[in-house]
Short mmCIF file of C-alpha atoms in Angstrom, two decimals:
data_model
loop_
_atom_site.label_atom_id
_atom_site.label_comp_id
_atom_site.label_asym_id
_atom_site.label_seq_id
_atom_site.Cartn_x
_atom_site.Cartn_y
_atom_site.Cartn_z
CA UNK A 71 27.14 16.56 -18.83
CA UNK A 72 24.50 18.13 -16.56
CA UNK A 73 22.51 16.66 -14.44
CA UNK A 74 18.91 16.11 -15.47
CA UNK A 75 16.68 18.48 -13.50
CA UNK A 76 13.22 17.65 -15.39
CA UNK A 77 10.42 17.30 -12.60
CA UNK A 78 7.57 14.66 -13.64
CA UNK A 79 4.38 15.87 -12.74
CA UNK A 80 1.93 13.22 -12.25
CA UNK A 81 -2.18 13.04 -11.23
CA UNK A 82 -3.24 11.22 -8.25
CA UNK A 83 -5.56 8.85 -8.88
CA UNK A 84 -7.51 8.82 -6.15
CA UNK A 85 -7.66 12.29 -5.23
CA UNK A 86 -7.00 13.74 -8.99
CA UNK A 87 -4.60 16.43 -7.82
CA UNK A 88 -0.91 16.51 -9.19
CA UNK A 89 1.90 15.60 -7.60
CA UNK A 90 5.83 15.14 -8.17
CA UNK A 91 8.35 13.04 -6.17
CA UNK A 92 8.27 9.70 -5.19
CA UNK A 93 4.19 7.74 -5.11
CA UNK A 94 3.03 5.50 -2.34
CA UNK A 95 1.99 3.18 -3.11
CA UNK A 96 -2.02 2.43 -2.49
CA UNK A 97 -3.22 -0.22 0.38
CA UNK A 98 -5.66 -1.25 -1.59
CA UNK A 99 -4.24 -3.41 -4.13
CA UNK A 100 -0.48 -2.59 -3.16
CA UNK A 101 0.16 -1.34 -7.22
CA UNK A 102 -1.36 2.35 -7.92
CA UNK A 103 1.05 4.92 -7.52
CA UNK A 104 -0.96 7.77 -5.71
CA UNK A 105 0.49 11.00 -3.72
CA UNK A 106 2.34 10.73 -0.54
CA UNK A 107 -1.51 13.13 0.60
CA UNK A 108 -3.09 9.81 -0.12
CA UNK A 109 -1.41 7.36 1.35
CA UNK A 110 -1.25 8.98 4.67
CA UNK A 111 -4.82 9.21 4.37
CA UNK A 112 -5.19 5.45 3.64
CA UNK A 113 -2.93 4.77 6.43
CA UNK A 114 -5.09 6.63 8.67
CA UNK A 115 -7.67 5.20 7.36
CA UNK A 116 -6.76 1.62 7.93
CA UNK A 117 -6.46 2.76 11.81
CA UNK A 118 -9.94 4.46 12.22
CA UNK A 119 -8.50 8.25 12.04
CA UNK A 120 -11.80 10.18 11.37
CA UNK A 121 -11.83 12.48 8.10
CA UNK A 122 -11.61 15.56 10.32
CA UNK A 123 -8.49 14.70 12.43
CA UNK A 124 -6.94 13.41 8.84
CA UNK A 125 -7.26 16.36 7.81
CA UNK A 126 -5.51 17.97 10.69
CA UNK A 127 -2.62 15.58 10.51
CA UNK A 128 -1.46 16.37 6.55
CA UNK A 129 -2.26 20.26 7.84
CA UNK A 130 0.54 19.70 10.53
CA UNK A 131 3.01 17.92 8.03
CA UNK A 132 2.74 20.27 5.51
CA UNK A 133 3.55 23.40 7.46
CA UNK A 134 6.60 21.19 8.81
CA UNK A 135 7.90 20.68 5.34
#
């Protein structure tokens, strides 16, 4: 048999966008799936990263992936 190859596409539901792969998993109640965007951003967050410099960080692990 071959292998399965269907991607799930799934919306965020924090930020609304869609995403595929594997969730995190949100800090706020430790259920809801949301992107991997999102819960960098929470984990920022949760250390006092402003908005801006957030924003710089996903820039900078996007163009590394």
């Amino acid at each position: 048999m071959k292998p399965n190859n269907i991607t799930k596409i799934k919306i965020c539901p924090r930020c609304r966008k869609a995403y595929h792969g594997h969730p995190a998993v949100s800090r706020l109640d430790n259920e809801t799936a949301i992107c991997s965007d999102c819960g960098t951003r929470e984990a920022l967050e949760s250390i006092d990263i402003s908005k801006a410099e957030q924003e710089q960080i996903l820039s900078i692990i996007h163009r590394s992936m």
